[in-house]
């Protein structure tokens, strides 16, 4: 038996969810249910808000879906691992892809940082949040990751808690087993930050600044140079397998 119901549509609802409550749908949600999915009154969907778990809900409305009636809870709320994905923003579709994959990998926070060689001059955080919600809807995820506003790399490093483990994926690091490196690292129970640089790599002064940080792990990602979005998936998979919640 599958752990989750992936056959029914899931809808993120930014409102409190409890049995017998009625939630009004906005125009986009009504259009999605009625015109895209062709669902009418009486059809059921799964609703979640990132706080109250997942609920079975029935559609109401005469001409189009207007309201969801919350019926019963299907899953209690869970918690994401204390894992932050810190990254130099990419452009357009590649940023969309990277955000979606980070959510699928279980990141709880997305933090864009601006570096010397960052190619994207503007970061649309509202679009990022929309991608977070869409990935959660499609992949059975209950918790909604936080999207932070972009900050310069130097400011991010000056503000981050020193007790958190900073995993710095560095293409200039000596190649050795990333699994062994992660196993040897001390998580200290205060969370993990995974940092992926821009397509042009880190500037030497940025690398020097990073290596002066406390509680840092300089991680080599093998003998090949990866694109930033590929490196993100590879690094998050390694971290989740060794330090995260993939081990149960």
Tab-separated table of C-alpha atoms in Angstrom, residues 68-187:
chain	number	residue	atom	x	y	z
A	68	UNK	CA	-14.211	23.626	0.383
A	69	UNK	CA	-15.921	21.820	3.254
A	70	UNK	CA	-13.276	20.191	5.451
A	71	UNK	CA	-14.272	16.612	6.248
A	72	UNK	CA	-11.617	14.627	8.099
A	73	UNK	CA	-7.879	14.608	8.628
A	74	UNK	CA	-5.869	12.178	6.522
A	75	UNK	CA	-2.399	12.930	7.925
A	76	UNK	CA	-1.156	14.878	10.966
A	77	UNK	CA	1.271	17.746	10.532
A	78	UNK	CA	4.939	16.818	10.300
A	79	UNK	CA	8.186	18.792	10.559
A	80	UNK	CA	10.896	19.311	7.984
A	81	UNK	CA	14.498	18.587	8.978
A	82	UNK	CA	16.448	21.662	10.106
A	83	UNK	CA	18.083	22.000	6.699
A	84	UNK	CA	18.669	25.307	4.922
A	85	UNK	CA	19.578	25.492	1.256
A	86	UNK	CA	21.768	28.544	0.643
A	87	UNK	CA	22.491	29.362	-2.980
A	88	UNK	CA	23.555	31.932	-5.533
A	89	UNK	CA	20.437	32.546	-7.655
A	90	UNK	CA	20.201	31.288	-11.224
A	91	UNK	CA	18.135	32.666	-14.069
A	92	UNK	CA	14.483	31.891	-14.803
A	93	UNK	CA	13.730	28.225	-15.550
A	94	UNK	CA	16.873	26.885	-13.892
A	95	UNK	CA	16.020	28.736	-10.683
A	96	UNK	CA	12.485	27.301	-10.833
A	97	UNK	CA	13.941	23.815	-11.227
A	98	UNK	CA	16.419	24.281	-8.395
A	99	UNK	CA	13.753	25.547	-5.990
A	100	UNK	CA	11.408	22.675	-6.813
A	101	UNK	CA	14.135	20.056	-6.331
A	102	UNK	CA	15.291	21.580	-3.048
A	103	UNK	CA	11.724	21.288	-1.741
A	104	UNK	CA	11.460	17.694	-2.914
A	105	UNK	CA	14.736	16.998	-1.097
A	106	UNK	CA	13.305	18.293	2.175
A	107	UNK	CA	14.843	21.761	2.576
A	108	UNK	CA	13.076	23.803	5.266
A	109	UNK	CA	14.533	27.184	4.287
A	110	UNK	CA	15.663	28.670	0.977
A	111	UNK	CA	18.201	31.498	1.330
A	112	UNK	CA	19.465	33.253	-1.829
A	113	UNK	CA	22.888	34.892	-1.434
A	114	UNK	CA	24.505	37.350	-3.819
A	115	UNK	CA	28.130	36.671	-4.727
A	116	UNK	CA	30.680	38.323	-6.972
A	117	UNK	CA	29.857	36.050	-9.910
A	118	UNK	CA	26.098	35.710	-9.376
A	119	UNK	CA	24.526	36.067	-12.830
A	120	UNK	CA	20.925	36.782	-11.839
A	121	UNK	CA	20.601	40.473	-11.036
A	122	UNK	CA	17.051	40.178	-9.641
A	123	UNK	CA	15.409	37.468	-7.569
A	124	UNK	CA	11.636	37.055	-7.728
A	125	UNK	CA	10.912	35.662	-4.270
A	126	UNK	CA	7.157	35.547	-4.929
A	127	UNK	CA	7.811	33.226	-7.881
A	128	UNK	CA	10.065	31.147	-5.630
A	129	UNK	CA	7.265	30.847	-3.059
A	130	UNK	CA	4.827	29.788	-5.785
A	131	UNK	CA	7.272	27.061	-6.831
A	132	UNK	CA	7.597	25.942	-3.205
A	133	UNK	CA	3.817	25.545	-2.923
A	134	UNK	CA	3.520	23.777	-6.281
A	135	UNK	CA	6.252	21.277	-5.385
A	136	UNK	CA	4.594	20.612	-2.020
A	137	UNK	CA	1.202	20.074	-3.668
A	138	UNK	CA	2.583	17.637	-6.226
A	139	UNK	CA	4.840	15.620	-3.916
A	140	UNK	CA	2.711	15.024	-0.843
A	141	UNK	CA	4.709	17.463	1.301
A	142	UNK	CA	2.867	18.907	4.296
A	143	UNK	CA	5.243	21.614	5.520
A	144	UNK	CA	5.915	24.750	3.479
A	145	UNK	CA	9.546	25.837	3.349
A	146	UNK	CA	10.422	29.433	4.198
A	147	UNK	CA	11.777	31.650	1.412
A	148	UNK	CA	14.152	34.362	2.634
A	149	UNK	CA	14.977	37.585	0.849
A	150	UNK	CA	18.350	37.630	-0.949
A	151	UNK	CA	21.318	39.068	0.934
A	152	UNK	CA	25.017	39.518	0.079
A	153	UNK	CA	27.132	36.503	0.996
A	154	UNK	CA	29.155	38.535	3.521
A	155	UNK	CA	25.992	39.616	5.362
A	156	UNK	CA	24.607	36.091	5.416
A	157	UNK	CA	27.827	34.774	6.953
A	158	UNK	CA	27.921	37.533	9.568
A	159	UNK	CA	24.341	36.820	10.676
A	160	UNK	CA	24.141	33.015	10.657
A	161	UNK	CA	24.308	31.190	14.025
A	162	UNK	CA	27.825	29.853	14.568
A	163	UNK	CA	26.511	26.568	15.987
A	164	UNK	CA	24.999	25.463	12.705
A	165	UNK	CA	27.069	23.242	10.411
A	166	UNK	CA	27.904	25.067	7.171
A	167	UNK	CA	28.526	22.657	4.305
A	168	UNK	CA	30.438	24.589	1.670
A	169	UNK	CA	30.378	22.774	-1.682
A	170	UNK	CA	33.680	23.868	-3.223
A	171	UNK	CA	34.828	22.819	-6.671
A	172	UNK	CA	38.396	23.705	-5.630
A	173	UNK	CA	38.435	21.298	-2.668
A	174	UNK	CA	40.504	18.139	-2.747
A	175	UNK	CA	38.403	15.226	-3.999
A	176	UNK	CA	37.661	12.690	-1.296
A	177	UNK	CA	34.665	10.665	-0.169
A	178	UNK	CA	31.818	13.116	0.524
A	179	UNK	CA	29.998	10.468	2.550
A	180	UNK	CA	32.987	9.983	4.850
A	181	UNK	CA	33.447	13.736	5.154
A	182	UNK	CA	29.818	14.161	6.209
A	183	UNK	CA	30.039	11.269	8.672
A	184	UNK	CA	33.083	12.868	10.266
A	185	UNK	CA	31.396	16.266	10.553
A	186	UNK	CA	29.817	17.322	13.830
A	187	UNK	CA	26.196	18.354	13.334
